[in-house]
Structure formats: C-alpha cells, structure tokens
C-alpha cells in the first residue's frame, strides 16, 4: 500500500520495550499464531475460467457473487515439481529504487505472469520495507529479525516456505581494524534513521547523495578500496565492483572514524537461512494461514480492501499467487482473515499477504504474445508503480504439435450470414506452434448450412457445433444461429470524406426479433450507393473525384439502414489572421523548453503573421512549444458550425518538427490533429488537418504546436503561422434514402383470446384516484380491469376499485419477496429499493434462483421497484448483468420472461429474449396526471403470449 504501514526502527524499539515492561504477548521474535474464526458470506453465484499459460502454470479467474458482494479472484497455480516452471523476483530494470508497473516488469523480464510484491516507502525515494533476495544476491536487506515481518522464500530445489529472516551485516576497515554494523542494504528511510546503509548497483544509477540531509556521509568503495569520502555532496554513480556506505546523524561517526581514502574494506554478510540457497525471498505483511488455520501474526490492515498473497500447498508441490479486487462499485474487497480463508478454499496450507490496496495487481502474458495484460481491476483505476513483484517463468522448449484450438470473432450469428474460423496450435508445454491453416478441414452439425474452407454459412437457426481437424487433431466450438436480421446497427450515421479517399465503415452488428445481437461481416451485406460519390468494397467506402453528397444503404434479411456521406468540402472560411499578439499566449513542455511568440512583418496574407520560437536543444524526452488561442481571455478559439477540416499557412525553418493541433469537443474531450508530420520546407506552404468524423460538435481550437519526439534530435528555430481557415462539408440535405427498418416487438400486438386462454391486466389505481378524478375515473379504469380474469396492481389496489372488480384473482405488487401463480403464469414481487436485489436483501437471489429453476409455468413476470440499468438502477453493474443473464438462461429453457419496473415513463426494451417494461409510477396530483396511467394488457393462449400498452384515461 504505502509507507503508512511502516514503523521505523526507533519507534519499534520503544514499542518493544513497552511490550516487555507490561508483560504482554510475545515479542516480534516469536509472534503468536492466533487462530481467527472466519464467517464467510454465502455464495449466490460463481463462475470459473481457467487456462494453461505455460508448462505447469495455470491461470484461473474466479468470479464469485456473495451475500456481501462480488469477489474477483485471480489465481496463478504453479506446479513446483514441473522442471520448466520457475519462480523469480521482479523489479525495475533501473534498480530497486525505481518503481514500475507489474505488467511492464512481467513483459520486460520475459515472465509469463506476475503479481506485485512487498510493502514500500515511496517518498522521498522508493525502497522496499522487507527483504528482496534474487539468485542468492541481496537486492534489499531484511529488517532485523526482532522487528521483521515474515518473508516468502523459495530455494533452488523449489522448496517454498514462509518464515522470518535473520541477518548479520558489517563492514571492517582492514587498515584501521575498525568495524561498523550495516543496518540496511539498498533502502532509504524517510526520517533518515536507517543506520549505516550499503548501496550497490542494484539500488539504481546513483546513490541518494546529500540532497535530503546536509550531514549525509558517503564512503565510496571500489574493488574493496575506499576511493572517496563525501559529506553532503552530489550523488555517486553506482557501477560494477563499487558500493557505497552511507549514514547520517550519530551513525556517520563510525564511518568517519574507521574509514579513510585508501583503506581496504571487508564486508561480512550472513543470512539465516543461508543466502546461497535462496533463489527468491520477498517481504510480506503477515502470515494469514498457518498449517491450514486462518491467523494473523504481524501487520493486519483491517477493513475490506484489495489483497495480494502467496500460498503454499500442504505437500509443498504447488505455489499459488492470488489477488482479490476491492474499492470498486462491484468488487468490495475482503478482510485479511477472509483472504486467508479464501486461500484455504483454493488449496492452501500456508499463506502470506503482500502489499495490497492500490498496489494489488496481477499481469498475465497471453500465449504467443510479448506484452503482459493486467487481468485484475486495480483500485486506482490503473496500474500503480510498485517496488517489486513475484514472477512466474517458463523455460520449456518448443516441441511438436500437441493440440489445437478453434476460434471465431463472435459466437452468435444470424441466419443466412457467415462466420470465419481460425485454428491455433500448441505443444504439450502450451508453447504456440506454427501451423498451416490451409490444411485444416472443417465440418459442422446441428443446423442446416454449408462450409467452404474456413467459412460457415447458416441456413437455419439453432445451435451448431463446428469441428476443426488438423493432422489428426480435433477441436470444436459451439455457436448460436439467431433468426434473420430485423435491424442493422451501424457505428456511424454520417461522415465527410475527402475526394479520392477511403474510410472503413467499422464493425457492424444486427438484432433479431428477440433482441439478440451479433456481428455481421461486410461481405454478407448488400451495399448500394446513392449518388455519384464512390463505392463500397469489403466494408470500406472509396470516394470518387467529384465533390457532392449521397448515401450508403445496407440491406440484409429484413434490416435496412443508411449512412449519409458528403465528399469534399467547399472553399475555406477565414477564421484568424494572426495580426494581434494580445490574442495569443505560449507555453512549453517540459518546463525547461524555451519558447516565445511575436508578431512578424513577413506574412502570407494581410500585414503580419505570428512567429513561434522554440528551443529543443536540451532534454532527453519529447519536447513541445505551443501557441495558445486566448482572445478576450478565453481558453481557445470557438469554431462555428461543424467544420471537417482546418488549414493555415506556415513557413518552416527546415528543422522538421511535427506540426500538430489540439481541439476540444462539447463534452470536454481533447483530440489531437496533425497538420504536418515533418515540417522540413523553408517556404510558405498550406497545411491541413482533418477533424475526427465522430467528434461531438461544437468544437474549440485550443492550440497549434510543434513537437519533437526523438530525444536524439537537438535544434532550435522559429516557424511563422498565418491565415487560419475552416472547411465545411458539403450539405447532407435533399438526399432521399430508403426508410430504415426499426425493431418491432412481435408480441406487442392485438390477439384474440382462445377458448382455453385468459387475459390479465397490469396497472395501478392510486389511493387518491377518486379524490383527483371523481367516481368517473374509478368507473373508467374498472371498465378495463373487468375485461380480464387476473388483475395485477402495482402498489396495491385502490379500496374503491377493489369493491367493484370482477376478477378471478387479484395480485397486489407491494410486499416483496412474494411469489404468485395463476394458471401457467408466475408473478414474482421483488425489491431493488436499495440499489439492487442483494443490497436490499441478498436472500432474494436464492429465492429467485429457486423459483426460476423449478418453474413449471410458461410465463414468468418479475416486478421491481427500480430500473436495472441507467439512472436510478442497480448500483452494481455486475449484479445487473448477472440478473439479465439469469433471466436469459430461463428464456432459453422455453419460458417467456417479463420484467416490469417502476419508472417515469412507459417504454419496452427487448434484450436477448427478455422484455423490460418501464411502468410510469409518478405520483398523481392533478386530473391531468391521470393521463399518464397506463394499462399493460396480456392475452395468454397456452405457451403463446401477447400484450398491448393502453392509456387508462
């Protein structure tokens, strides 16, 4: 987490004395292993996904929904008996004083996976709290045993343990015979009381030097000879065969007394267990599982937080690296003792927790890729740079092909569309093996269709299994073939493009009659172009030579949709002449870059131009010089309308900087536009930059700037800027296009009741109905209600109405959790009043699962008092997603599913077979408000059901 967990040595000494005096629990030397009773929340739902990422290395994600919220558990299981699996430490290539992200450390070290490591100080200089030992070398020393927290270590025989390390470290001048105790190796204490500290090449490029303390002494030792003694001076460069002994305050006295330039120095460093046998040791916070019992030996960060830990199985043959997320709208984190109990479930016998909170990170490198990906959800919103980590490595050789996998880009597809497949090969160690995909043979079963090479075309709906055969190996993949396309969902509805240019039309989806979505390949769509503007090929639009406007029409199944297109733009509209220096400012990045602006009498148009001077002669990073638009004190220049392109005249200096601009859209998002990638000319030239077609207008031009991203290029110069113009696209008006298809719910229709059928009504009858609308309002709604056998009243039935209804059954929706039944209809009254089912009452989930799993009825209604998504909906998006998936699974078992929830309007959304109906439940204050009351009237004819939404008044 951070140094708030750190107790400095002086404070620990005082605490230790205090504990001895008052005869309390045993000291840190022999901490008590207090067993902790752990009450785990009950599980509502759990999903697991696992895959081998290397020989003997299994990555697993466990997503568990409990009565207290979600647990997102990521696990790496390492078989310590596998000859190719290896555990090593991770740290920045720049030394232990430099933090880095876990994904960077995994990628750069060629590991296959890794987690964050020890707690650390981060200010003013980063360093680990505990030990960090790699390949028998002390990167950072353990704390003295009497004050130490436990460490995880593994030896060269892959024997892992969790223990307290002890060390003795000293430096002796063989010339003066004087000896000083070394208190730390490669650490830096914020208070400066770290004793005598040894720094070597593992620390970083340079020692801390006297930047923070004037009395800081550094004794420089090269090849065991003192070569310099420095007090409060600049940092010393660290290199091979050099180390530095540093101290301040009274600790420095021994260094100055015993060590002089020219003295020969001998180091004496011993560790228990023996340093030479340690392959990796890393400090942690506390033993949280001892011999299978949850416990807490040392530091216990209380509260529900993200956690990271290492686990050893009872037989010692398996090592588990694990993280659990927290501080998130869905993932709440866990107490430390609960983390230990989770480890026990995973197969742990002994476990230690590492740094957690915002540091908790796990990164995994997908097979065949070079860059690791973060697989958990760090609570800071992104990866925190941490001090070190634990990495998993594989040195397995690449062998012959052992198995294959078949993949596609979407497991849903529509009738009369296609899916392409690829196969990937792996050896027995899970290394990727190159294969010749042209030799693969594909077959299918389950639906009608045809397959050609790696492309399958569906000719009937249902579930289909595609088999891939390659050199005696087989793999399968299951897909769902949906009904034909009802609606085409295009990613854009209009765009502007230059003449003789091209633009991808993006990824296209469709929706069927039940609201299921799937990707549609461009080649499955019938494209037509309206107007002489260009053509479409493989999902790419190619514009012609003419300026004009038109449209692209897409057709497939019952779906029709259009994209309006304008090609080219008119003449530029004058925006700014750059003749008033007061309208502009300048700035730079980084701060050391020098820049200025001035009026220049040399102009392309008018009387003057703006000169932007810059100096990129210093620094080893990207450098930029900015011209800011600041007329009338405003932040940027507002551009009228919807320009598609900006242009201005520029005179370069031949240095070749990158010429760019920044625009801000109406949502406050910034977009970078490019005018010239390399400005090498010294003559006036017109430069142009296209504005992103998906930008939210209106827009503001904030700045024009030059930038150099190559650290090796050093130069200074000046460019002149004049006559800014905006180009506007050709109008989209007067383009006739086919009417797009829109989704129409096939169940929203008038159907006659069969002889053995029945009808039901869902409505509300406010308590003040008669008071607001008189007896006439009561009679009017009664007329509708009494046409049905079943009446369902949201909020309960009005007393006046209940006296006169002629129904077989009345169901009041106001007492959750309650299940009502009528013939082949089940109606579930649940509550999401506190932001979801779980936060309101987690037992509702168990009841709901039971009702859905055991329902004999054909039609299931779920009533909620809030939406599931959007404003006023579930506060946990994962709970909302789980509820939807649960309902979809029930739909796919042949049930019709209806979710009716209170809202401020009346609307229906059909999503993956589930119908979500928002029911206007606004309070009734006036007679006009009565017009907002609706009735949802259903006709049930066996397994068939239809509905209509009508106005009650």
CSV table of C-alpha atoms in Angstrom, one decimal, residues 325-483:
chain,number,residue,atom,x,y,z
A,325,UNK,CA,-10.0,-6.8,-6.0
A,326,UNK,CA,-11.8,-4.1,-4.0
A,327,UNK,CA,-12.7,-0.4,-3.5
A,328,UNK,CA,-14.8,-0.8,-6.6
A,329,UNK,CA,-18.5,-0.3,-7.3
A,330,UNK,CA,-18.8,-4.1,-7.7
A,331,UNK,CA,-15.7,-5.6,-6.1
A,332,UNK,CA,-15.7,-4.6,-2.4
A,333,UNK,CA,-12.5,-6.3,-1.2
A,334,UNK,CA,-12.2,-8.5,1.9
A,335,UNK,CA,-10.8,-8.5,5.4
A,336,UNK,CA,-7.3,-10.1,5.9
A,337,UNK,CA,-8.7,-13.1,7.7
A,338,UNK,CA,-11.3,-13.7,5.0
A,339,UNK,CA,-8.4,-13.6,2.5
A,340,UNK,CA,-6.7,-16.4,4.4
A,341,UNK,CA,-10.0,-18.4,4.4
A,342,UNK,CA,-10.3,-18.0,0.7
A,343,UNK,CA,-6.7,-19.2,0.3
A,344,UNK,CA,-7.7,-22.3,2.3
A,345,UNK,CA,-10.5,-23.0,-0.2
A,346,UNK,CA,-8.0,-22.7,-3.0
A,347,UNK,CA,-5.9,-25.5,-1.5
A,348,UNK,CA,-3.5,-23.6,0.7
A,349,UNK,CA,-1.9,-24.8,3.8
A,350,UNK,CA,0.4,-21.8,4.5
A,351,UNK,CA,-0.1,-18.3,3.1
A,352,UNK,CA,1.3,-14.8,3.4
A,353,UNK,CA,-0.2,-11.5,2.3
A,354,UNK,CA,1.8,-9.0,0.3
A,355,UNK,CA,1.2,-5.3,-0.3
A,356,UNK,CA,-2.5,-4.7,-1.2
A,357,UNK,CA,-4.8,-1.8,-1.8
A,358,UNK,CA,-4.0,0.2,-4.9
A,359,UNK,CA,-0.8,-1.9,-5.4
A,360,UNK,CA,-2.8,-5.1,-5.9
A,361,UNK,CA,-2.0,-6.2,-9.5
A,362,UNK,CA,-1.8,-9.4,-11.5
A,363,UNK,CA,-0.5,-9.4,-15.0
A,364,UNK,CA,-0.5,-12.4,-17.4
A,365,UNK,CA,1.1,-12.8,-20.8
A,366,UNK,CA,-1.3,-14.5,-23.2
A,367,UNK,CA,0.3,-17.4,-25.0
A,368,UNK,CA,2.2,-16.3,-28.1
A,369,UNK,CA,2.2,-12.6,-27.1
A,370,UNK,CA,5.1,-10.4,-25.9
A,371,UNK,CA,3.2,-7.9,-23.8
A,372,UNK,CA,1.6,-8.8,-20.5
A,373,UNK,CA,-2.0,-7.8,-19.7
A,374,UNK,CA,-3.5,-6.8,-16.4
A,375,UNK,CA,-6.1,-9.4,-15.5
A,376,UNK,CA,-7.5,-7.9,-12.3
A,377,UNK,CA,-9.0,-4.5,-11.7
A,378,UNK,CA,-6.6,-2.2,-9.8
A,379,UNK,CA,-8.5,0.1,-7.4
A,380,UNK,CA,-6.7,3.2,-8.5
A,381,UNK,CA,-8.3,2.9,-12.0
A,382,UNK,CA,-4.9,1.9,-13.5
A,383,UNK,CA,-1.7,0.2,-12.5
A,384,UNK,CA,0.3,1.6,-9.6
A,385,UNK,CA,4.0,1.6,-10.0
A,386,UNK,CA,5.3,-0.8,-7.3
A,387,UNK,CA,8.7,-1.6,-5.8
A,388,UNK,CA,9.0,-5.3,-6.8
A,389,UNK,CA,7.0,-8.4,-7.5
A,390,UNK,CA,6.9,-12.2,-7.9
A,391,UNK,CA,7.2,-13.5,-11.4
A,392,UNK,CA,6.5,-16.9,-13.0
A,393,UNK,CA,8.8,-18.0,-15.8
A,394,UNK,CA,8.9,-20.9,-18.2
A,395,UNK,CA,11.9,-22.3,-20.0
A,396,UNK,CA,10.1,-25.1,-21.7
A,397,UNK,CA,11.4,-26.0,-25.1
A,398,UNK,CA,9.1,-25.8,-28.2
A,399,UNK,CA,8.2,-29.3,-29.2
A,400,UNK,CA,5.9,-30.9,-31.8
A,401,UNK,CA,2.2,-30.0,-32.1
A,402,UNK,CA,0.1,-31.5,-29.3
A,403,UNK,CA,-3.3,-29.8,-29.5
A,404,UNK,CA,-5.3,-27.2,-31.4
A,405,UNK,CA,-7.9,-24.6,-30.6
A,406,UNK,CA,-10.5,-23.2,-33.0
A,407,UNK,CA,-11.7,-19.6,-32.6
A,408,UNK,CA,-14.1,-17.1,-34.2
A,409,UNK,CA,-14.9,-13.4,-33.5
A,410,UNK,CA,-18.5,-13.8,-32.4
A,411,UNK,CA,-20.3,-17.0,-31.2
A,412,UNK,CA,-23.6,-15.6,-32.2
A,413,UNK,CA,-24.5,-15.3,-35.9
A,414,UNK,CA,-27.6,-14.7,-38.0
A,415,UNK,CA,-29.5,-16.8,-40.4
A,416,UNK,CA,-28.0,-16.5,-43.9
A,417,UNK,CA,-24.8,-15.0,-42.7
A,418,UNK,CA,-21.2,-16.4,-42.3
A,419,UNK,CA,-18.6,-17.0,-39.7
A,420,UNK,CA,-14.9,-17.4,-40.3
A,421,UNK,CA,-12.7,-19.6,-38.1
A,422,UNK,CA,-9.0,-19.8,-37.3
A,423,UNK,CA,-7.1,-22.5,-35.6
A,424,UNK,CA,-4.0,-22.2,-33.4
A,425,UNK,CA,-1.6,-24.9,-32.5
A,426,UNK,CA,0.3,-25.7,-29.2
A,427,UNK,CA,2.8,-28.2,-28.0
A,428,UNK,CA,2.4,-30.1,-24.7
A,429,UNK,CA,4.1,-27.3,-22.8
A,430,UNK,CA,1.5,-24.8,-24.2
A,431,UNK,CA,4.0,-23.1,-26.4
A,432,UNK,CA,2.5,-21.8,-29.7
A,433,UNK,CA,3.4,-24.0,-32.7
A,434,UNK,CA,3.1,-22.6,-36.3
A,435,UNK,CA,0.6,-24.4,-38.4
A,436,UNK,CA,-0.6,-24.3,-42.0
A,437,UNK,CA,-4.3,-23.3,-41.7
A,438,UNK,CA,-4.9,-24.2,-45.3
A,439,UNK,CA,-4.6,-27.8,-44.3
A,440,UNK,CA,-7.4,-27.6,-41.8
A,441,UNK,CA,-10.7,-29.3,-42.5
A,442,UNK,CA,-14.0,-28.1,-41.0
A,443,UNK,CA,-17.3,-29.8,-40.5
A,444,UNK,CA,-20.5,-28.9,-38.7
A,445,UNK,CA,-23.6,-30.3,-37.1
A,446,UNK,CA,-26.8,-29.1,-35.5
A,447,UNK,CA,-28.3,-26.8,-38.2
A,448,UNK,CA,-28.6,-26.6,-42.0
A,449,UNK,CA,-25.8,-24.8,-43.7
A,450,UNK,CA,-22.7,-25.0,-45.8
A,451,UNK,CA,-19.0,-24.7,-45.1
A,452,UNK,CA,-16.2,-23.7,-47.5
A,453,UNK,CA,-12.6,-23.8,-46.3
A,454,UNK,CA,-12.8,-21.8,-43.0
A,455,UNK,CA,-16.2,-20.1,-43.6
A,456,UNK,CA,-19.5,-21.4,-42.4
A,457,UNK,CA,-22.9,-20.1,-43.7
A,458,UNK,CA,-26.0,-20.9,-41.6
A,459,UNK,CA,-29.3,-21.7,-43.4
A,460,UNK,CA,-31.4,-22.5,-40.4
A,461,UNK,CA,-31.4,-21.2,-36.8
A,462,UNK,CA,-30.4,-23.1,-33.7
A,463,UNK,CA,-27.2,-24.4,-32.0
A,464,UNK,CA,-24.4,-25.5,-34.2
A,465,UNK,CA,-21.1,-27.2,-33.4
A,466,UNK,CA,-18.2,-26.6,-35.8
A,467,UNK,CA,-15.3,-29.1,-35.7
A,468,UNK,CA,-11.8,-28.4,-36.9
A,469,UNK,CA,-9.5,-31.3,-38.0
A,470,UNK,CA,-5.7,-30.8,-38.4
A,471,UNK,CA,-3.2,-33.6,-38.8
A,472,UNK,CA,-5.1,-36.0,-36.6
A,473,UNK,CA,-6.1,-33.4,-34.0
A,474,UNK,CA,-9.6,-32.1,-33.3
A,475,UNK,CA,-11.1,-29.0,-31.7
A,476,UNK,CA,-14.7,-27.9,-31.6
A,477,UNK,CA,-16.6,-24.6,-31.0
A,478,UNK,CA,-20.3,-24.0,-30.3
A,479,UNK,CA,-22.3,-21.2,-31.9
A,480,UNK,CA,-25.8,-20.0,-31.8
A,481,UNK,CA,-27.6,-19.2,-35.1
A,482,UNK,CA,-30.2,-16.5,-34.5
A,483,UNK,CA,-33.2,-15.7,-36.6
